[in-house]
PDB file of N, CA, C and O in Angstrom, chain B, residues numbered from 101:
ATOM      1  N   MET B 101       0.840  -1.178   0.000  1.00  0.00           N
ATOM      2  CA  MET B 101       0.000   0.000   0.000  1.00  0.00           C
ATOM      3  C   MET B 101       0.886   1.243   0.000  1.00  0.00           C
ATOM      4  O   MET B 101       1.891   1.309   0.708  1.00  0.00           O
ATOM      5  N   GLN B 102       0.498   2.208  -0.796  1.00  0.00           N
ATOM      6  CA  GLN B 102       1.271   3.428  -0.938  1.00  0.00           C
ATOM      7  C   GLN B 102       0.990   4.381   0.222  1.00  0.00           C
ATOM      8  O   GLN B 102      -0.169   4.628   0.555  1.00  0.00           O
ATOM      9  N   THR B 103       2.038   4.912   0.833  1.00  0.00           N
ATOM     10  CA  THR B 103       1.841   5.808   1.976  1.00  0.00           C
ATOM     11  C   THR B 103       1.990   7.274   1.603  1.00  0.00           C
ATOM     12  O   THR B 103       1.401   8.133   2.259  1.00  0.00           O
ATOM     13  N   GLY B 104       2.766   7.584   0.560  1.00  0.00           N
ATOM     14  CA  GLY B 104       2.991   8.975   0.177  1.00  0.00           C
ATOM     15  C   GLY B 104       2.093   9.397  -0.971  1.00  0.00           C
ATOM     16  O   GLY B 104       1.384   8.588  -1.568  1.00  0.00           O
ATOM     17  N   LEU B 105       2.145  10.659  -1.253  1.00  0.00           N
ATOM     18  CA  LEU B 105       1.379  11.205  -2.365  1.00  0.00           C
ATOM     19  C   LEU B 105       2.304  11.430  -3.549  1.00  0.00           C
ATOM     20  O   LEU B 105       3.467  11.798  -3.385  1.00  0.00           O
ATOM     21  N   THR B 106       1.779  11.206  -4.731  1.00  0.00           N
ATOM     22  CA  THR B 106       2.555  11.469  -5.932  1.00  0.00           C
ATOM     23  C   THR B 106       2.589  12.970  -6.185  1.00  0.00           C
ATOM     24  O   THR B 106       1.835  13.731  -5.579  1.00  0.00           O
ATOM     25  N   SER B 107       3.463  13.382  -7.079  1.00  0.00           N
ATOM     26  CA  SER B 107       3.523  14.807  -7.415  1.00  0.00           C
ATOM     27  C   SER B 107       2.219  15.253  -8.064  1.00  0.00           C
ATOM     28  O   SER B 107       1.805  16.401  -7.902  1.00  0.00           O
ATOM     29  N   LYS B 108       1.571  14.352  -8.796  1.00  0.00           N
ATOM     30  CA  LYS B 108       0.271  14.684  -9.390  1.00  0.00           C
ATOM     31  C   LYS B 108      -0.771  14.907  -8.291  1.00  0.00           C
ATOM     32  O   LYS B 108      -1.554  15.855  -8.359  1.00  0.00           O
ATOM     33  N   ASP B 109      -0.780  14.036  -7.284  1.00  0.00           N
ATOM     34  CA  ASP B 109      -1.705  14.198  -6.153  1.00  0.00           C
ATOM     35  C   ASP B 109      -1.484  15.538  -5.457  1.00  0.00           C
ATOM     36  O   ASP B 109      -2.438  16.255  -5.155  1.00  0.00           O
ATOM     37  N   LEU B 110      -0.226  15.865  -5.208  1.00  0.00           N
ATOM     38  CA  LEU B 110       0.095  17.132  -4.544  1.00  0.00           C
ATOM     39  C   LEU B 110      -0.338  18.324  -5.387  1.00  0.00           C
ATOM     40  O   LEU B 110      -0.816  19.328  -4.859  1.00  0.00           O
ATOM     41  N   GLY B 111      -0.168  18.207  -6.701  1.00  0.00           N
ATOM     42  CA  GLY B 111      -0.601  19.279  -7.592  1.00  0.00           C
ATOM     43  C   GLY B 111      -2.105  19.495  -7.531  1.00  0.00           C
ATOM     44  O   GLY B 111      -2.579  20.631  -7.513  1.00  0.00           O
ATOM     45  N   ILE B 112      -2.850  18.397  -7.500  1.00  0.00           N
ATOM     46  CA  ILE B 112      -4.310  18.483  -7.403  1.00  0.00           C
ATOM     47  C   ILE B 112      -4.710  19.132  -6.084  1.00  0.00           C
ATOM     48  O   ILE B 112      -5.596  19.986  -6.052  1.00  0.00           O
ATOM     49  N   LEU B 113      -4.058  18.730  -4.998  1.00  0.00           N
ATOM     50  CA  LEU B 113      -4.378  19.307  -3.690  1.00  0.00           C
ATOM     51  C   LEU B 113      -4.005  20.787  -3.620  1.00  0.00           C
ATOM     52  O   LEU B 113      -4.711  21.580  -2.997  1.00  0.00           O
ATOM     53  N   GLU B 114      -2.908  21.149  -4.252  1.00  0.00           N
ATOM     54  CA  GLU B 114      -2.526  22.561  -4.290  1.00  0.00           C
ATOM     55  C   GLU B 114      -3.541  23.376  -5.086  1.00  0.00           C
ATOM     56  O   GLU B 114      -3.863  24.505  -4.714  1.00  0.00           O
ATOM     57  N   ASP B 115      -4.048  22.804  -6.186  1.00  0.00           N
ATOM     58  CA  ASP B 115      -5.109  23.474  -6.945  1.00  0.00           C
ATOM     59  C   ASP B 115      -6.345  23.661  -6.076  1.00  0.00           C
ATOM     60  O   ASP B 115      -6.963  24.726  -6.084  1.00  0.00           O
ATOM     61  N   GLN B 116      -6.701  22.625  -5.328  1.00  0.00           N
ATOM     62  CA  GLN B 116      -7.870  22.715  -4.449  1.00  0.00           C
ATOM     63  C   GLN B 116      -7.660  23.784  -3.384  1.00  0.00           C
ATOM     64  O   GLN B 116      -8.600  24.481  -3.005  1.00  0.00           O
ATOM     65  N   LEU B 117      -6.441  23.911  -2.908  1.00  0.00           N
ATOM     66  CA  LEU B 117      -6.114  24.956  -1.939  1.00  0.00           C
ATOM     67  C   LEU B 117      -6.431  26.335  -2.525  1.00  0.00           C
ATOM     68  O   LEU B 117      -6.995  27.191  -1.844  1.00  0.00           O
ATOM     69  N   GLY B 118      -6.070  26.536  -3.769  1.00  0.00           N
ATOM     70  CA  GLY B 118      -6.382  27.795  -4.440  1.00  0.00           C
ATOM     71  C   GLY B 118      -7.879  28.013  -4.597  1.00  0.00           C
ATOM     72  O   GLY B 118      -8.370  29.132  -4.448  1.00  0.00           O
ATOM     73  N   HIS B 119      -8.602  26.935  -4.901  1.00  0.00           N
ATOM     74  CA  HIS B 119     -10.060  27.041  -5.039  1.00  0.00           C
ATOM     75  C   HIS B 119     -10.711  27.413  -3.712  1.00  0.00           C
ATOM     76  O   HIS B 119     -11.636  28.225  -3.675  1.00  0.00           O
ATOM     77  N   GLU B 120     -10.232  26.824  -2.633  1.00  0.00           N
ATOM     78  CA  GLU B 120     -10.787  27.139  -1.311  1.00  0.00           C
ATOM     79  C   GLU B 120     -10.498  28.592  -0.933  1.00  0.00           C
ATOM     80  O   GLU B 120     -11.352  29.270  -0.360  1.00  0.00           O
ATOM     81  N   ALA B 121      -9.299  29.065  -1.253  1.00  0.00           N
ATOM     82  CA  ALA B 121      -8.952  30.460  -0.967  1.00  0.00           C
ATOM     83  C   ALA B 121      -9.864  31.407  -1.746  1.00  0.00           C
ATOM     84  O   ALA B 121     -10.338  32.406  -1.206  1.00  0.00           O
ATOM     85  N   MET B 122     -10.106  31.085  -3.021  1.00  0.00           N
ATOM     86  CA  MET B 122     -10.970  31.929  -3.846  1.00  0.00           C
ATOM     87  C   MET B 122     -12.408  31.906  -3.331  1.00  0.00           C
ATOM     88  O   MET B 122     -13.061  32.948  -3.274  1.00  0.00           O
ATOM     89  N   ALA B 123     -12.904  30.735  -2.959  1.00  0.00           N
ATOM     90  CA  ALA B 123     -14.272  30.625  -2.439  1.00  0.00           C
ATOM     91  C   ALA B 123     -14.420  31.413  -1.143  1.00  0.00           C
ATOM     92  O   ALA B 123     -15.436  32.074  -0.926  1.00  0.00           O
ATOM     93  N   ASN B 124     -13.412  31.343  -0.289  1.00  0.00           N
ATOM     94  CA  ASN B 124     -13.430  32.107   0.959  1.00  0.00           C
ATOM     95  C   ASN B 124     -13.478  33.603   0.655  1.00  0.00           C
ATOM     96  O   ASN B 124     -14.283  34.337   1.228  1.00  0.00           O
ATOM     97  N   HIS B 125     -12.625  34.035  -0.233  1.00  0.00           N
ATOM     98  CA  HIS B 125     -12.554  35.455  -0.587  1.00  0.00           C
ATOM     99  C   HIS B 125     -13.879  35.946  -1.172  1.00  0.00           C
ATOM    100  O   HIS B 125     -14.369  37.009  -0.791  1.00  0.00           O
ATOM    101  N   LYS B 126     -14.456  35.181  -2.087  1.00  0.00           N
ATOM    102  CA  LYS B 126     -15.717  35.585  -2.716  1.00  0.00           C
ATOM    103  C   LYS B 126     -16.859  35.630  -1.703  1.00  0.00           C
ATOM    104  O   LYS B 126     -17.637  36.584  -1.689  1.00  0.00           O
ATOM    105  N   ALA B 127     -16.964  34.610  -0.861  1.00  0.00           N
ATOM    106  CA  ALA B 127     -18.047  34.578   0.128  1.00  0.00           C
ATOM    107  C   ALA B 127     -17.921  35.746   1.103  1.00  0.00           C
ATOM    108  O   ALA B 127     -18.924  36.351   1.482  1.00  0.00           O
ATOM    109  N   ALA B 128     -16.696  36.063   1.507  1.00  0.00           N
ATOM    110  CA  ALA B 128     -16.486  37.196   2.415  1.00  0.00           C
ATOM    111  C   ALA B 128     -16.862  38.512   1.731  1.00  0.00           C
ATOM    112  O   ALA B 128     -17.450  39.392   2.358  1.00  0.00           O
ATOM    113  N   ALA B 129     -16.525  38.644   0.457  1.00  0.00           N
ATOM    114  CA  ALA B 129     -16.881  39.854  -0.288  1.00  0.00           C
ATOM    115  C   ALA B 129     -18.396  39.972  -0.435  1.00  0.00           C
ATOM    116  O   ALA B 129     -18.956  41.059  -0.293  1.00  0.00           O
ATOM    117  N   TYR B 130     -19.055  38.850  -0.720  1.00  0.00           N
ATOM    118  CA  TYR B 130     -20.517  38.866  -0.816  1.00  0.00           C
ATOM    119  C   TYR B 130     -21.130  39.265   0.522  1.00  0.00           C
ATOM    120  O   TYR B 130     -22.077  40.051   0.564  1.00  0.00           O
ATOM    121  N   ALA B 131     -20.598  38.732   1.603  1.00  0.00           N
ATOM    122  CA  ALA B 131     -21.135  39.042   2.931  1.00  0.00           C
ATOM    123  C   ALA B 131     -21.059  40.543   3.211  1.00  0.00           C
ATOM    124  O   ALA B 131     -21.976  41.118   3.798  1.00  0.00           O
ATOM    125  N   GLU B 132     -19.970  41.167   2.791  1.00  0.00           N
ATOM    126  CA  GLU B 132     -19.829  42.608   3.016  1.00  0.00           C
ATOM    127  C   GLU B 132     -20.800  43.423   2.179  1.00  0.00           C
ATOM    128  O   GLU B 132     -21.232  44.499   2.593  1.00  0.00           O
ATOM    129  N   SER B 133     -21.143  42.914   1.004  1.00  0.00           N
ATOM    130  CA  SER B 133     -22.003  43.695   0.109  1.00  0.00           C
ATOM    131  C   SER B 133     -23.493  43.447   0.330  1.00  0.00           C
ATOM    132  O   SER B 133     -24.321  44.245  -0.109  1.00  0.00           O
ATOM    133  N   LEU B 134     -23.841  42.360   0.999  1.00  0.00           N
ATOM    134  CA  LEU B 134     -25.255  42.031   1.200  1.00  0.00           C
ATOM    135  C   LEU B 134     -25.873  42.866   2.312  1.00  0.00           C
ATOM    136  O   LEU B 134     -25.214  43.193   3.299  1.00  0.00           O
ATOM    137  N   GLN B 135     -27.138  43.205   2.141  1.00  0.00           N
ATOM    138  CA  GLN B 135     -27.884  43.969   3.140  1.00  0.00           C
ATOM    139  C   GLN B 135     -28.810  43.083   3.967  1.00  0.00           C
ATOM    140  O   GLN B 135     -29.031  43.342   5.150  1.00  0.00           O
ATOM    141  N   ASP B 136     -29.349  42.041   3.343  1.00  0.00           N
ATOM    142  CA  ASP B 136     -30.273  41.138   4.033  1.00  0.00           C
ATOM    143  C   ASP B 136     -29.512  40.368   5.116  1.00  0.00           C
ATOM    144  O   ASP B 136     -28.518  39.708   4.812  1.00  0.00           O
ATOM    145  N   PRO B 137     -29.962  40.440   6.372  1.00  0.00           N
ATOM    146  CA  PRO B 137     -29.231  39.789   7.467  1.00  0.00           C
ATOM    147  C   PRO B 137     -29.092  38.271   7.304  1.00  0.00           C
ATOM    148  O   PRO B 137     -28.058  37.703   7.657  1.00  0.00           O
ATOM    149  N   GLN B 138     -30.116  37.621   6.778  1.00  0.00           N
ATOM    150  CA  GLN B 138     -30.036  36.166   6.610  1.00  0.00           C
ATOM    151  C   GLN B 138     -29.029  35.792   5.528  1.00  0.00           C
ATOM    152  O   GLN B 138     -28.252  34.852   5.696  1.00  0.00           O
ATOM    153  N   LEU B 139     -29.043  36.525   4.423  1.00  0.00           N
ATOM    154  CA  LEU B 139     -28.079  36.250   3.357  1.00  0.00           C
ATOM    155  C   LEU B 139     -26.661  36.588   3.799  1.00  0.00           C
ATOM    156  O   LEU B 139     -25.713  35.875   3.468  1.00  0.00           O
ATOM    157  N   LYS B 140     -26.522  37.672   4.543  1.00  0.00           N
ATOM    158  CA  LYS B 140     -25.209  38.062   5.073  1.00  0.00           C
ATOM    159  C   LYS B 140     -24.666  36.967   5.993  1.00  0.00           C
ATOM    160  O   LYS B 140     -23.487  36.619   5.923  1.00  0.00           O
ATOM    161  N   ALA B 141     -25.529  36.429   6.853  1.00  0.00           N
ATOM    162  CA  ALA B 141     -25.120  35.356   7.764  1.00  0.00           C
ATOM    163  C   ALA B 141     -24.736  34.102   6.985  1.00  0.00           C
ATOM    164  O   ALA B 141     -23.765  33.427   7.326  1.00  0.00           O
ATOM    165  N   LEU B 142     -25.497  33.793   5.940  1.00  0.00           N
ATOM    166  CA  LEU B 142     -25.183  32.623   5.117  1.00  0.00           C
ATOM    167  C   LEU B 142     -23.831  32.791   4.437  1.00  0.00           C
ATOM    168  O   LEU B 142     -23.018  31.867   4.434  1.00  0.00           O
ATOM    169  N   ALA B 143     -23.588  33.958   3.864  1.00  0.00           N
ATOM    170  CA  ALA B 143     -22.312  34.209   3.200  1.00  0.00           C
ATOM    171  C   ALA B 143     -21.153  34.144   4.199  1.00  0.00           C
ATOM    172  O   ALA B 143     -20.086  33.624   3.872  1.00  0.00           O
ATOM    173  N   ASN B 144     -21.350  34.663   5.399  1.00  0.00           N
ATOM    174  CA  ASN B 144     -20.309  34.571   6.432  1.00  0.00           C
ATOM    175  C   ASN B 144     -20.054  33.126   6.836  1.00  0.00           C
ATOM    176  O   ASN B 144     -18.911  32.737   7.073  1.00  0.00           O
ATOM    177  N   THR B 145     -21.116  32.332   6.915  1.00  0.00           N
ATOM    178  CA  THR B 145     -20.972  30.910   7.232  1.00  0.00           C
ATOM    179  C   THR B 145     -20.181  30.198   6.140  1.00  0.00           C
ATOM    180  O   THR B 145     -19.297  29.391   6.426  1.00  0.00           O
ATOM    181  N   LEU B 146     -20.508  30.504   4.888  1.00  0.00           N
ATOM    182  CA  LEU B 146     -19.775  29.901   3.769  1.00  0.00           C
ATOM    183  C   LEU B 146     -18.304  30.310   3.785  1.00  0.00           C
ATOM    184  O   LEU B 146     -17.424  29.483   3.550  1.00  0.00           O
ATOM    185  N   ALA B 147     -18.042  31.576   4.061  1.00  0.00           N
ATOM    186  CA  ALA B 147     -16.654  32.046   4.123  1.00  0.00           C
ATOM    187  C   ALA B 147     -15.886  31.307   5.216  1.00  0.00           C
ATOM    188  O   ALA B 147     -14.745  30.895   5.006  1.00  0.00           O
ATOM    189  N   ALA B 148     -16.507  31.142   6.377  1.00  0.00           N
ATOM    190  CA  ALA B 148     -15.854  30.430   7.484  1.00  0.00           C
ATOM    191  C   ALA B 148     -15.608  28.968   7.127  1.00  0.00           C
ATOM    192  O   ALA B 148     -14.570  28.403   7.472  1.00  0.00           O
ATOM    193  N   HIS B 149     -16.565  28.363   6.437  1.00  0.00           N
ATOM    194  CA  HIS B 149     -16.430  26.962   6.018  1.00  0.00           C
ATOM    195  C   HIS B 149     -15.231  26.807   5.079  1.00  0.00           C
ATOM    196  O   HIS B 149     -14.410  25.908   5.259  1.00  0.00           O
ATOM    197  N   HIS B 150     -15.133  27.681   4.083  1.00  0.00           N
ATOM    198  CA  HIS B 150     -14.032  27.581   3.126  1.00  0.00           C
ATOM    199  C   HIS B 150     -12.696  27.937   3.775  1.00  0.00           C
ATOM    200  O   HIS B 150     -11.663  27.375   3.412  1.00  0.00           O
ATOM    201  N   LYS B 151     -12.710  28.853   4.721  1.00  0.00           N
ATOM    202  CA  LYS B 151     -11.473  29.188   5.434  1.00  0.00           C
ATOM    203  C   LYS B 151     -10.979  27.980   6.229  1.00  0.00           C
ATOM    204  O   LYS B 151      -9.784  27.684   6.242  1.00  0.00           O
ATOM    205  N   LYS B 152     -11.904  27.285   6.889  1.00  0.00           N
ATOM    206  CA  LYS B 152     -11.537  26.101   7.665  1.00  0.00           C
ATOM    207  C   LYS B 152     -10.971  25.016   6.753  1.00  0.00           C
ATOM    208  O   LYS B 152      -9.970  24.381   7.086  1.00  0.00           O
ATOM    209  N   ARG B 153     -11.612  24.804   5.603  1.00  0.00           N
ATOM    210  CA  ARG B 153     -11.116  23.803   4.650  1.00  0.00           C
ATOM    211  C   ARG B 153      -9.745  24.196   4.119  1.00  0.00           C
ATOM    212  O   ARG B 153      -8.868  23.346   3.968  1.00  0.00           O
ATOM    213  N   TYR B 154      -9.558  25.491   3.832  1.00  0.00           N
ATOM    214  CA  TYR B 154      -8.271  25.981   3.363  1.00  0.00           C
ATOM    215  C   TYR B 154      -7.186  25.698   4.400  1.00  0.00           C
ATOM    216  O   TYR B 154      -6.121  25.176   4.070  1.00  0.00           O
ATOM    217  N   GLU B 155      -7.466  26.046   5.651  1.00  0.00           N
ATOM    218  CA  GLU B 155      -6.476  25.854   6.711  1.00  0.00           C
ATOM    219  C   GLU B 155      -6.155  24.379   6.922  1.00  0.00           C
ATOM    220  O   GLU B 155      -4.996  24.024   7.136  1.00  0.00           O
ATOM    221  N   SER B 156      -7.157  23.526   6.865  1.00  0.00           N
ATOM    222  CA  SER B 156      -6.930  22.087   7.024  1.00  0.00           C
ATOM    223  C   SER B 156      -6.056  21.549   5.899  1.00  0.00           C
ATOM    224  O   SER B 156      -5.108  20.802   6.139  1.00  0.00           O
ATOM    225  N   LEU B 157      -6.384  21.934   4.673  1.00  0.00           N
ATOM    226  CA  LEU B 157      -5.618  21.473   3.521  1.00  0.00           C
ATOM    227  C   LEU B 157      -4.203  22.037   3.547  1.00  0.00           C
ATOM    228  O   LEU B 157      -3.244  21.333   3.230  1.00  0.00           O
ATOM    229  N   PHE B 158      -4.071  23.302   3.921  1.00  0.00           N
ATOM    230  CA  PHE B 158      -2.758  23.935   4.019  1.00  0.00           C
ATOM    231  C   PHE B 158      -1.882  23.192   5.028  1.00  0.00           C
ATOM    232  O   PHE B 158      -0.720  22.893   4.753  1.00  0.00           O
ATOM    233  N   ASN B 159      -2.446  22.899   6.189  1.00  0.00           N
ATOM    234  CA  ASN B 159      -1.693  22.181   7.223  1.00  0.00           C
ATOM    235  C   ASN B 159      -1.328  20.778   6.762  1.00  0.00           C
ATOM    236  O   ASN B 159      -0.228  20.301   7.041  1.00  0.00           O
ATOM    237  N   TYR B 160      -2.235  20.117   6.062  1.00  0.00           N
ATOM    238  CA  TYR B 160      -1.954  18.778   5.545  1.00  0.00           C
ATOM    239  C   TYR B 160      -0.803  18.833   4.544  1.00  0.00           C
ATOM    240  O   TYR B 160       0.125  18.027   4.609  1.00  0.00           O
ATOM    241  N   LEU B 161      -0.870  19.784   3.622  1.00  0.00           N
ATOM    242  CA  LEU B 161       0.178  19.891   2.608  1.00  0.00           C
ATOM    243  C   LEU B 161       1.523  20.246   3.229  1.00  0.00           C
ATOM    244  O   LEU B 161       2.553  19.756   2.766  1.00  0.00           O
ATOM    245  N   ASN B 162       1.545  21.073   4.249  1.00  0.00           N
ATOM    246  CA  ASN B 162       2.806  21.398   4.921  1.00  0.00           C
ATOM    247  C   ASN B 162       3.403  20.173   5.594  1.00  0.00           C
ATOM    248  O   ASN B 162       4.624  20.062   5.703  1.00  0.00           O
ATOM    249  N   GLY B 163       2.570  19.265   6.041  1.00  0.00           N
ATOM    250  CA  GLY B 163       3.054  18.029   6.647  1.00  0.00           C
ATOM    251  C   GLY B 163       3.604  17.040   5.642  1.00  0.00           C
ATOM    252  O   GLY B 163       4.326  16.116   6.015  1.00  0.00           O
ATOM    253  N   GLN B 164       3.272  17.219   4.364  1.00  0.00           N
ATOM    254  CA  GLN B 164       3.713  16.300   3.314  1.00  0.00           C
ATOM    255  C   GLN B 164       5.074  16.667   2.742  1.00  0.00           C
ATOM    256  O   GLN B 164       5.694  15.859   2.051  1.00  0.00           O
ATOM    257  N   GLN B 165       5.542  17.870   3.021  1.00  0.00           N
ATOM    258  CA  GLN B 165       6.792  18.319   2.398  1.00  0.00           C
ATOM    259  C   GLN B 165       7.988  17.964   3.225  1.00  0.00           C
ATOM    260  O   GLN B 165       9.117  18.270   2.842  1.00  0.00           O
TER     261      GLN B 165
END
């Protein structure tokens, strides 16, 4: 059984890291521009979710190097 990640796997995960960063940034920007409190709360929740995923993936990738 393989224990490490291939360079292709790492590349895919690094791409996903970028996607999570972009999703976090967009959701946070939407939250700032929204006036409706429920939509603002939803956008903030989404931003926090993507930030958490970004941080988890970032920490995982740092452990692989």
